[in-house]
Amino acid sequence: MTETDHETVTAGYADRIGTLLRALEIDPPAAGEMLVHSPIDGGVLIGLRPDTPAEVDTALAEAAAAFGSWRLVPAPQRAAVVRELAVLLRRHQDELAELVTLEVGKIPAEARGEVQEMIDICEFAVGLSRQLYGYTMASERPGHRLMETWHPLGVVGVISAFNFPVAVWAWNTAIALVCGDTVVWKPSDRTPLTALACHTLLRRAADTAGADRRIHQLVLGSAGAGAQLTDDERVALVSATGSVAMGRAVAPRVAARFGRCLLELGGNNAAVVGPSADLDLAVRGIVFAAVGTAGQRCTSLRRLIVHSTVADDLLDRLVRAYRQLRVGNPLEPGVQVGPLHGPDAWAGMWDALARARGDGGEVLCGGDRVEPEGLGPGAFYADPAIVRMPAQTEVVREETFAPILYALTYDDFDTALALHNGVPQGLSSAIFTTDQREAERFLAADGSDCGIANVNIGTSGAEIGGAFGGEKHTGGGRESGSDAWKAYMRRATNTINYSTELPLAQGIRFD
Ligand code: UN1
């Protein structure tokens, strides 16, 4: 780093980052003008050099070249890279979690959980490498066999968001690699350090496993680098996580070149609380889902749809629980709610609350900016808010990436479902009830319209084993577990004639 760069990096951070990088055995990256701010105090963690368009092009070319031979490595052997990655992630769980805390502001428990999610998906992917099954179908012709084979797709472009800077990358990358694809990763500009760490560990894993390290490429930079991935014909699949606006920009561009898209966009997740709900359990589930990660998960709980007979009781309990929350520096023990990611996030929260008040909403608690001692004006902390709304107005139907929980009441279950589904987004959902009929109706075809529907747990914190993603403006993609791997491969239908005749399908005779 140059002298000038040293001056811009906030005192204390240079040492801390240096120590973490040494523990991860990562050489200090080239210094540059891309300043990485910590949301904890707005201080500068490091200045990095963004990749030029030519460097992004080289990364794409290398990933495309590596794909030529990587696709021919047997899947269980490809999994060796992912197995080694899991070893390294486990070894460095503490350092990686600390980087997540510094770059995103997550409390250590959640940051560690995010790294755990990476380890879990690696283990899933290793098992998956021996289960990339295709069907065999009964042929209508004698002496014929009909089957499906799944082949690697090509280069996967992963565009990830600031709020899950490493887990979402791992969902995509662990699966893509065992599927025989190569990966070019464009992380959020806010979280390049965690990305650099994961990229270096992955390449180290590739070296240990004797694989071509070009299978993974990292490109750092602004939206320009993302646009380059989106438009490049060499990228077979663009897997993008972020806002609905970002998805609207990416999807038509990828479609225009007949590429594939996997979108994981906004959520405006609700929980229905029925009259029979176990309220103790509901309160715990609701609070974590609504205020965890300071309301900055795409799975965060944003709407509560409560039966009118339990609304007052539940809201009282929630307000009491909210008043006990500790908002502040995530590095301090006992803090449950860390910072918002920056001034825009606070402005969005403030604006949403003003609009909600204008719509007749009553703020039951929170909603103010908090300035924890010693952190200065460059950081944005908010007291999580609960707002009782008379109706599901426009602001409630929008996703505000902040800890605001809107509460609505209902009297009959059909109204609850109509409110629940009456938003453009469709990621995650939950019902708290001990009434089995209600629970089953929530999960039925005319129940929750979301990609994730839970009973008696909150909307966030999904396990990696299930497919993750949602409907409507959430984008329709599925990542992570179950058969989400199919998005990362191409399917071929094979018909094999082992007879001496040539019967045609559909009984056609062409003599
Ligand atoms: C996201 O916010 O983009 O279910 C992902 C959860 C986490 C992943 C969230 N496992 O909350």
Coordinates of C-alpha atoms and ligand atoms in Angstrom, one line a residue:
M1 CA 0.0 0.0 0.0
T2 CA 1.1 3.5 -0.6
E3 CA 1.4 6.2 2.1
T4 CA -1.8 7.9 0.9
D5 CA -3.7 4.7 1.1
H6 CA -2.5 4.1 4.7
E7 CA -3.9 7.5 5.6
T8 CA -7.4 6.7 4.2
V9 CA -7.6 3.4 6.1
T10 CA -9.1 3.9 9.5
A11 CA -6.7 3.5 12.4
G12 CA -7.0 0.1 13.9
Y13 CA -8.6 -1.5 10.9
A14 CA -5.3 -1.8 9.0
D15 CA -3.8 -3.9 11.8
R16 CA -6.9 -6.0 12.3
I17 CA -7.3 -6.7 8.6
G18 CA -3.6 -7.5 8.3
T19 CA -3.9 -10.0 11.2
L20 CA -6.9 -11.7 9.6
L21 CA -5.3 -11.9 6.2
R22 CA -2.2 -13.4 7.7
A23 CA -4.2 -16.0 9.6
L24 CA -5.9 -16.9 6.4
E25 CA -2.4 -17.0 4.7
I26 CA -3.5 -14.4 2.1
D27 CA -1.0 -12.0 0.7
P28 CA -2.1 -8.3 1.1
P29 CA -4.1 -7.4 -2.0
A30 CA -3.0 -4.6 -4.3
A31 CA -4.0 -1.2 -2.9
G32 CA -6.5 0.9 -4.9
E33 CA -9.2 3.5 -4.9
M34 CA -12.1 1.1 -4.1
L35 CA -12.6 1.9 -0.5
V36 CA -14.3 -0.7 1.7
H37 CA -16.3 0.9 4.5
S38 CA -17.4 -1.0 7.6
P39 CA -21.0 -0.3 8.5
I40 CA -19.9 -0.6 12.1
D41 CA -18.5 2.9 12.2
G42 CA -18.3 4.0 8.6
G43 CA -14.5 3.6 8.8
V44 CA -12.4 2.4 5.9
L45 CA -11.3 -1.2 6.2
I46 CA -9.1 -1.3 3.1
G47 CA -8.7 0.3 -0.3
L48 CA -8.7 -2.2 -3.2
R49 CA -8.1 -2.0 -6.9
P50 CA -11.2 -2.8 -9.0
D51 CA -10.8 -5.0 -12.1
T52 CA -10.7 -3.3 -15.4
P53 CA -13.1 -4.4 -18.2
A54 CA -10.0 -6.1 -19.8
E55 CA -9.3 -8.1 -16.6
V56 CA -13.0 -9.1 -16.4
D57 CA -12.7 -10.3 -20.0
T58 CA -9.5 -12.3 -19.1
A59 CA -11.4 -13.9 -16.1
L60 CA -14.2 -14.9 -18.4
A61 CA -11.7 -16.3 -21.0
E62 CA -9.9 -18.4 -18.3
A63 CA -13.2 -19.7 -16.9
A64 CA -14.3 -20.7 -20.3
A65 CA -11.0 -22.4 -21.2
A66 CA -11.0 -24.3 -17.9
F67 CA -14.5 -25.5 -18.5
G68 CA -13.2 -27.5 -21.6
S69 CA -11.5 -30.0 -19.4
W70 CA -13.3 -29.5 -16.0
R71 CA -16.5 -30.9 -17.5
L72 CA -14.7 -34.1 -18.3
V73 CA -13.5 -34.7 -14.8
P74 CA -15.8 -37.3 -13.1
A75 CA -18.2 -35.5 -10.7
P76 CA -17.0 -37.4 -7.6
Q77 CA -13.5 -36.2 -8.4
R78 CA -14.6 -32.7 -9.0
A79 CA -16.1 -32.9 -5.5
A80 CA -12.6 -33.2 -4.0
V81 CA -12.2 -29.5 -4.5
V82 CA -15.4 -28.8 -2.6
R83 CA -14.4 -31.3 0.1
E84 CA -11.1 -29.5 0.6
L85 CA -12.9 -26.1 0.6
A86 CA -15.0 -27.3 3.5
V87 CA -11.9 -28.3 5.4
L88 CA -10.5 -24.8 4.9
L89 CA -13.7 -23.1 5.8
R90 CA -14.0 -25.0 9.0
R91 CA -10.3 -24.3 9.8
H92 CA -10.9 -20.5 9.2
Q93 CA -14.5 -20.2 10.4
D94 CA -13.5 -17.6 13.0
E95 CA -11.5 -15.3 10.7
L96 CA -14.1 -15.5 7.9
A97 CA -16.9 -14.7 10.4
E98 CA -15.0 -11.7 11.7
L99 CA -14.5 -10.5 8.1
V100 CA -18.3 -10.8 7.6
T101 CA -18.9 -8.9 10.8
L102 CA -16.5 -6.1 9.7
E103 CA -17.8 -5.8 6.2
V104 CA -21.6 -6.4 6.8
G105 CA -22.0 -5.6 10.5
K106 CA -23.6 -8.9 11.4
I107 CA -23.3 -10.0 15.0
P108 CA -20.7 -12.7 15.5
A109 CA -23.3 -15.5 16.0
E110 CA -25.0 -14.7 12.7
A111 CA -21.7 -14.2 10.9
R112 CA -20.5 -17.7 12.2
G113 CA -23.8 -19.1 11.1
E114 CA -23.3 -17.7 7.6
V115 CA -19.9 -19.5 7.4
Q116 CA -21.5 -22.6 8.7
E117 CA -24.0 -22.4 5.9
M118 CA -21.0 -22.5 3.5
I119 CA -19.6 -25.6 5.2
D120 CA -23.0 -27.3 5.1
I121 CA -23.6 -26.6 1.4
C122 CA -20.1 -28.0 0.6
E123 CA -21.0 -31.2 2.4
F124 CA -24.3 -31.4 0.5
A125 CA -22.5 -30.8 -2.8
V126 CA -19.9 -33.6 -2.1
G127 CA -22.8 -36.1 -1.6
L128 CA -24.6 -34.7 -4.6
S129 CA -21.6 -35.4 -6.8
R130 CA -22.6 -39.1 -6.7
Q131 CA -26.3 -38.3 -7.2
L132 CA -26.6 -36.3 -10.4
Y133 CA -29.3 -38.7 -11.5
G134 CA -31.2 -38.8 -14.7
Y135 CA -34.4 -40.8 -15.4
T136 CA -34.8 -43.7 -17.7
M137 CA -38.2 -43.8 -19.4
A138 CA -40.1 -46.6 -21.0
S139 CA -39.7 -46.4 -24.7
E140 CA -42.8 -46.9 -26.9
R141 CA -40.6 -48.7 -29.4
P142 CA -39.3 -52.3 -29.0
G143 CA -35.5 -52.7 -28.6
H144 CA -35.1 -49.1 -27.6
R145 CA -34.0 -47.4 -24.5
L146 CA -34.9 -43.8 -23.6
M147 CA -32.9 -41.9 -20.9
E148 CA -31.8 -38.5 -19.7
T149 CA -28.2 -37.5 -19.1
W150 CA -27.2 -34.3 -17.3
H151 CA -24.1 -32.5 -18.6
P152 CA -22.2 -29.5 -17.3
L153 CA -23.6 -26.2 -18.5
G154 CA -20.6 -23.9 -18.9
V155 CA -19.4 -20.8 -17.1
V156 CA -21.7 -19.7 -14.2
G157 CA -21.6 -16.0 -13.4
V158 CA -22.4 -15.4 -9.7
I159 CA -23.6 -11.9 -8.7
S160 CA -24.0 -11.8 -5.0
A161 CA -25.4 -9.2 -2.6
F162 CA -23.8 -7.5 0.5
N163 CA -26.1 -9.1 3.1
F164 CA -25.1 -12.7 2.6
P165 CA -21.7 -12.1 1.1
V166 CA -20.4 -15.6 1.4
A167 CA -23.2 -18.1 1.9
V168 CA -25.0 -17.3 -1.3
W169 CA -21.8 -17.5 -3.2
A170 CA -21.2 -21.0 -1.7
W171 CA -24.7 -22.2 -2.5
N172 CA -24.0 -21.5 -6.2
T173 CA -20.3 -22.3 -6.4
A174 CA -20.3 -25.6 -4.5
I175 CA -23.1 -26.9 -6.6
A176 CA -21.8 -25.4 -9.9
L177 CA -18.4 -27.0 -9.4
V178 CA -19.6 -30.5 -8.8
C179 CA -21.9 -30.1 -11.7
G180 CA -18.8 -29.5 -13.9
D181 CA -19.2 -25.8 -14.4
T182 CA -16.6 -23.1 -13.8
V183 CA -17.5 -19.9 -11.9
V184 CA -16.9 -16.2 -12.3
W185 CA -17.9 -14.4 -9.1
K186 CA -18.8 -10.7 -8.9
P187 CA -19.5 -9.9 -5.2
S188 CA -21.1 -6.8 -3.9
D189 CA -18.7 -3.8 -3.9
R190 CA -19.3 -3.6 -0.2
T191 CA -17.9 -7.0 0.6
P192 CA -14.8 -7.6 -1.5
L193 CA -12.6 -8.7 1.4
T194 CA -14.8 -11.7 2.3
A195 CA -14.9 -12.5 -1.4
L196 CA -11.2 -12.3 -1.7
A197 CA -10.8 -14.6 1.3
C198 CA -13.2 -17.2 -0.1
H199 CA -11.7 -17.0 -3.6
T200 CA -8.2 -17.6 -2.2
L201 CA -9.4 -20.5 -0.1
L202 CA -11.2 -22.1 -3.0
R203 CA -8.1 -21.8 -5.2
R204 CA -6.0 -23.3 -2.4
A205 CA -8.6 -26.2 -2.2
A206 CA -8.2 -26.6 -6.0
D207 CA -4.4 -26.8 -5.7
T208 CA -4.7 -29.4 -2.9
A209 CA -7.1 -31.5 -4.9
G210 CA -4.9 -31.2 -8.0
A211 CA -7.5 -29.4 -10.0
D212 CA -7.2 -26.5 -12.5
R213 CA -7.4 -23.4 -10.3
R214 CA -8.9 -21.4 -13.2
I215 CA -12.2 -23.0 -12.4
H216 CA -12.9 -20.1 -10.1
Q217 CA -12.5 -16.4 -11.0
L218 CA -13.1 -13.4 -8.9
V219 CA -13.9 -10.0 -10.4
L220 CA -14.1 -6.9 -8.2
G221 CA -15.7 -3.8 -9.3
S222 CA -18.9 -1.9 -9.7
A223 CA -22.1 -2.6 -11.6
G224 CA -20.0 -2.5 -14.8
A225 CA -18.4 -5.8 -14.1
G226 CA -21.8 -7.3 -13.4
A227 CA -23.1 -6.0 -16.7
Q228 CA -20.2 -7.5 -18.4
L229 CA -21.1 -11.0 -17.0
T230 CA -24.7 -10.4 -17.9
D231 CA -24.0 -9.7 -21.5
D232 CA -21.2 -12.1 -22.2
E233 CA -22.1 -15.1 -24.4
R234 CA -19.6 -17.2 -22.6
V235 CA -21.6 -17.1 -19.4
A236 CA -24.2 -19.9 -19.7
L237 CA -26.0 -19.1 -16.4
V238 CA -26.2 -15.8 -14.5
S239 CA -27.1 -16.5 -10.9
A240 CA -28.0 -13.1 -9.4
T241 CA -29.0 -12.1 -5.9
G242 CA -30.2 -8.6 -5.1
S243 CA -33.0 -6.2 -5.6
V244 CA -36.0 -6.5 -7.9
A245 CA -34.6 -3.5 -9.8
M246 CA -31.4 -5.4 -10.4
G247 CA -33.3 -8.5 -11.6
R248 CA -35.3 -6.4 -14.0
A249 CA -32.1 -5.1 -15.5
V250 CA -30.3 -8.5 -15.7
A251 CA -33.1 -10.8 -16.8
P252 CA -34.0 -9.3 -20.2
R253 CA -30.3 -8.9 -21.1
V254 CA -29.5 -12.5 -20.4
A255 CA -32.7 -13.6 -22.2
A256 CA -31.8 -11.5 -25.2
R257 CA -28.8 -13.7 -25.8
F258 CA -30.7 -16.9 -24.8
G259 CA -28.6 -17.3 -21.7
R260 CA -30.1 -18.7 -18.5
C261 CA -30.9 -16.7 -15.4
L262 CA -31.4 -17.8 -11.8
L263 CA -32.8 -14.9 -9.8
E264 CA -33.1 -14.5 -6.1
L265 CA -34.6 -11.1 -5.6
G266 CA -36.6 -9.3 -2.9
G267 CA -38.9 -10.7 -0.3
N268 CA -41.7 -9.1 1.6
N269 CA -42.3 -11.9 3.9
A270 CA -45.2 -12.3 6.3
A271 CA -46.2 -14.5 9.2
V272 CA -49.9 -15.3 9.9
V273 CA -50.6 -15.7 13.6
G274 CA -53.8 -17.7 14.2
P275 CA -56.0 -17.6 17.3
S276 CA -54.6 -20.9 18.5
A277 CA -50.9 -20.0 18.2
D278 CA -48.4 -20.7 20.9
L279 CA -47.6 -17.1 21.5
D280 CA -44.4 -17.7 23.5
L281 CA -43.0 -19.6 20.6
A282 CA -44.4 -17.1 18.1
V283 CA -42.7 -14.1 19.8
R284 CA -39.3 -15.8 19.7
G285 CA -39.7 -16.8 16.1
I286 CA -41.0 -13.3 15.0
V287 CA -38.3 -11.3 16.8
F288 CA -35.4 -13.2 15.3
A289 CA -36.9 -13.1 11.8
A290 CA -37.8 -9.4 12.0
V291 CA -34.7 -8.0 13.6
G292 CA -31.9 -10.5 12.8
T293 CA -29.3 -9.0 10.5
A294 CA -31.0 -5.7 11.3
G295 CA -33.9 -6.7 9.0
Q296 CA -31.5 -7.0 6.1
R297 CA -32.1 -10.5 5.0
C298 CA -34.2 -11.2 1.9
T299 CA -36.0 -13.6 4.2
S300 CA -36.6 -11.0 7.0
L301 CA -40.1 -10.9 8.4
R302 CA -41.7 -7.6 7.4
R303 CA -45.4 -8.2 7.8
L304 CA -47.4 -9.7 10.6
I305 CA -51.0 -10.8 10.0
V306 CA -52.5 -11.5 13.4
H307 CA -56.0 -12.7 14.3
S308 CA -57.8 -9.9 16.1
T309 CA -58.5 -12.0 19.2
V310 CA -54.7 -12.3 19.9
A311 CA -53.4 -9.1 18.3
D312 CA -53.2 -6.9 21.4
D313 CA -51.6 -9.7 23.5
L314 CA -49.1 -10.6 20.8
L315 CA -48.2 -7.0 20.0
D316 CA -47.7 -6.2 23.8
R317 CA -45.4 -9.1 24.1
L318 CA -43.5 -8.1 21.0
V319 CA -43.1 -4.5 22.1
R320 CA -41.7 -5.7 25.4
A321 CA -39.3 -8.0 23.6
Y322 CA -38.2 -5.2 21.3
R323 CA -37.6 -2.9 24.2
Q324 CA -35.0 -5.4 25.5
L325 CA -33.1 -5.6 22.3
R326 CA -29.5 -4.3 22.4
V327 CA -28.7 -2.3 19.3
G328 CA -25.1 -1.3 18.8
N329 CA -21.6 -2.3 17.8
P330 CA -21.8 -6.0 16.8
L331 CA -18.3 -6.6 18.1
E332 CA -19.6 -5.9 21.7
P333 CA -20.9 -9.0 23.5
G334 CA -24.6 -9.0 24.1
V335 CA -25.6 -6.9 21.1
Q336 CA -28.4 -8.4 19.0
V337 CA -28.9 -5.8 16.3
G338 CA -26.0 -4.4 14.4
P339 CA -25.9 -1.5 11.9
L340 CA -27.7 -0.8 8.7
H341 CA -25.4 -1.0 5.7
G342 CA -25.3 2.7 5.2
P343 CA -27.0 6.1 4.8
D344 CA -29.3 4.9 2.0
A345 CA -30.6 2.1 4.2
W346 CA -31.4 4.6 7.0
A347 CA -33.0 7.0 4.6
G348 CA -35.2 4.2 3.2
M349 CA -36.3 3.2 6.7
W350 CA -37.0 6.8 7.7
D351 CA -39.0 7.4 4.5
A352 CA -41.0 4.2 4.9
L353 CA -41.9 5.0 8.5
A354 CA -43.1 8.5 7.4
R355 CA -45.3 7.1 4.7
A356 CA -46.7 4.4 7.1
R357 CA -47.6 7.2 9.6
G358 CA -49.2 9.1 6.8
D359 CA -51.3 6.0 6.0
G360 CA -52.6 6.0 9.5
G361 CA -50.0 3.6 10.9
E362 CA -49.2 3.7 14.6
V363 CA -45.5 3.2 15.5
L364 CA -45.7 1.0 18.6
C365 CA -42.0 1.0 19.3
G366 CA -38.6 1.9 17.7
G367 CA -38.1 3.7 14.4
D368 CA -35.4 6.1 15.6
R369 CA -31.8 6.4 14.6
V370 CA -29.5 5.2 17.3
E371 CA -26.0 6.6 17.7
P372 CA -24.1 4.2 19.8
E373 CA -21.3 5.8 21.8
G374 CA -17.9 6.1 20.2
L375 CA -19.0 5.0 16.7
G376 CA -19.4 8.5 15.2
P377 CA -21.8 9.9 12.7
G378 CA -20.6 7.7 9.8
A379 CA -22.6 4.7 11.0
F380 CA -26.3 4.1 10.8
Y381 CA -28.1 2.2 13.5
A382 CA -31.8 1.9 13.9
D383 CA -34.1 0.9 16.7
P384 CA -36.2 -1.8 15.2
A385 CA -39.8 -0.7 14.7
I386 CA -43.3 -2.3 14.9
V387 CA -46.0 -0.3 13.1
R388 CA -49.6 -1.2 13.5
M389 CA -51.3 -0.5 10.2
P390 CA -55.0 0.0 9.4
A391 CA -54.6 -1.6 6.0
Q392 CA -52.0 -3.1 3.7
T393 CA -51.1 0.2 1.9
E394 CA -48.5 0.7 -0.8
V395 CA -45.6 1.1 1.6
V396 CA -46.4 -2.2 3.2
R397 CA -46.4 -3.8 -0.2
E398 CA -42.9 -2.6 -0.9
E399 CA -39.7 -4.2 0.5
T400 CA -37.8 -1.8 2.7
F401 CA -34.5 -3.4 3.6
A402 CA -34.6 -2.4 7.3
P403 CA -36.0 -3.6 10.6
I404 CA -39.6 -2.5 10.2
L405 CA -42.4 -4.9 11.1
Y406 CA -45.9 -3.9 9.9
A407 CA -48.8 -5.5 11.9
L408 CA -52.2 -6.0 10.3
T409 CA -55.2 -7.8 11.9
Y410 CA -57.7 -10.2 10.4
D411 CA -60.9 -12.0 11.4
D412 CA -61.3 -14.8 9.0
F413 CA -58.6 -17.0 7.5
D414 CA -59.4 -16.2 3.8
T415 CA -58.7 -12.5 4.6
A416 CA -55.4 -13.5 6.2
L417 CA -54.4 -15.4 3.1
A418 CA -55.5 -12.6 0.8
L419 CA -53.4 -10.1 2.8
H420 CA -50.6 -12.6 2.9
N421 CA -50.5 -13.1 -0.9
G422 CA -51.4 -9.5 -1.7
V423 CA -47.9 -8.3 -2.4
P424 CA -45.7 -8.5 -5.5
Q425 CA -42.9 -10.5 -3.8
G426 CA -43.1 -14.3 -3.0
L427 CA -40.0 -15.5 -1.2
S428 CA -40.7 -16.7 2.4
S429 CA -43.7 -17.1 4.6
A430 CA -44.8 -18.6 7.9
I431 CA -47.8 -19.4 10.0
F432 CA -48.0 -19.7 13.7
T433 CA -50.9 -22.0 14.7
T434 CA -51.7 -25.2 16.6
D435 CA -54.7 -25.8 14.4
Q436 CA -53.8 -28.4 11.8
R437 CA -56.4 -27.4 9.4
E438 CA -55.1 -23.9 9.3
A439 CA -51.5 -25.1 8.9
E440 CA -52.4 -27.4 6.0
R441 CA -54.5 -24.7 4.3
F442 CA -51.5 -22.4 4.5
L443 CA -49.4 -25.0 2.7
A444 CA -52.0 -25.9 0.2
A445 CA -52.2 -24.8 -3.5
D446 CA -54.4 -21.9 -2.6
G447 CA -52.4 -21.0 0.6
S448 CA -49.1 -19.2 0.7
D449 CA -47.9 -18.3 -2.8
C450 CA -44.2 -18.2 -1.7
G451 CA -41.3 -20.4 -2.5
I452 CA -40.8 -21.1 1.2
A453 CA -43.7 -21.7 3.6
N454 CA -43.1 -22.6 7.2
V455 CA -45.2 -23.7 10.1
N456 CA -44.3 -22.5 13.6
I457 CA -40.9 -21.1 12.7
G458 CA -40.0 -17.7 11.3
T459 CA -39.4 -16.8 7.7
S460 CA -35.6 -16.5 7.8
G461 CA -32.9 -19.0 8.5
A462 CA -33.7 -21.6 5.9
E463 CA -31.6 -24.8 5.9
I464 CA -29.4 -25.5 2.9
G465 CA -31.0 -28.9 2.2
G466 CA -34.2 -27.4 0.7
A467 CA -34.4 -25.5 -2.5
F468 CA -34.2 -21.7 -1.8
G469 CA -36.0 -19.1 -3.7
G470 CA -39.3 -17.6 -4.5
E471 CA -42.1 -16.6 -6.9
K472 CA -43.4 -13.5 -8.5
H473 CA -41.1 -10.5 -8.2
T474 CA -38.6 -12.7 -6.2
G475 CA -37.6 -14.0 -9.6
G476 CA -38.5 -17.7 -9.6
G477 CA -35.0 -19.1 -9.2
R478 CA -34.0 -22.0 -6.8
E479 CA -30.6 -22.4 -5.3
S480 CA -29.0 -24.6 -2.7
G481 CA -30.5 -28.0 -1.8
S482 CA -33.1 -30.5 -3.2
D483 CA -32.8 -30.7 -7.0
A484 CA -31.7 -27.0 -7.5
W485 CA -28.6 -28.5 -9.1
K486 CA -30.6 -29.0 -12.3
A487 CA -30.3 -25.3 -13.1
Y488 CA -26.5 -25.7 -13.3
M489 CA -26.6 -28.5 -15.8
R490 CA -28.0 -29.1 -19.3
R491 CA -30.2 -32.1 -19.9
A492 CA -30.0 -34.4 -22.9
T493 CA -32.6 -36.9 -23.8
N494 CA -31.0 -40.0 -25.4
T495 CA -32.9 -42.7 -27.4
I496 CA -30.8 -45.8 -28.1
N497 CA -31.9 -48.4 -30.6
Y498 CA -30.4 -51.8 -29.8
S499 CA -32.6 -53.7 -32.2
T500 CA -32.1 -54.5 -35.9
E501 CA -35.3 -52.7 -36.9
L502 CA -36.0 -48.9 -37.3
P503 CA -39.5 -48.4 -35.9
L504 CA -40.5 -44.7 -35.9
A505 CA -42.2 -43.1 -33.0
Q506 CA -45.9 -42.2 -33.1
G507 CA -46.3 -45.4 -35.2
I508 CA -45.3 -43.6 -38.4
R509 CA -44.5 -45.8 -41.4
F510 CA -42.1 -44.3 -43.9
D511 CA -41.3 -47.2 -46.2
Ligands
UN1_1 C1 -30.6 -13.8 1.7 O1 -31.0 -13.0 2.5 O2 -30.3 -13.5 0.5 O3 -32.8 -18.2 5.0 C2 -30.3 -15.2 2.0 C3 -32.0 -17.4 5.4 C4 -30.5 -17.6 5.0 C5 -30.3 -17.0 3.7 C6 -30.8 -15.7 3.3 N1 -30.3 -19.0 5.1 O4 -32.3 -16.4 6.0

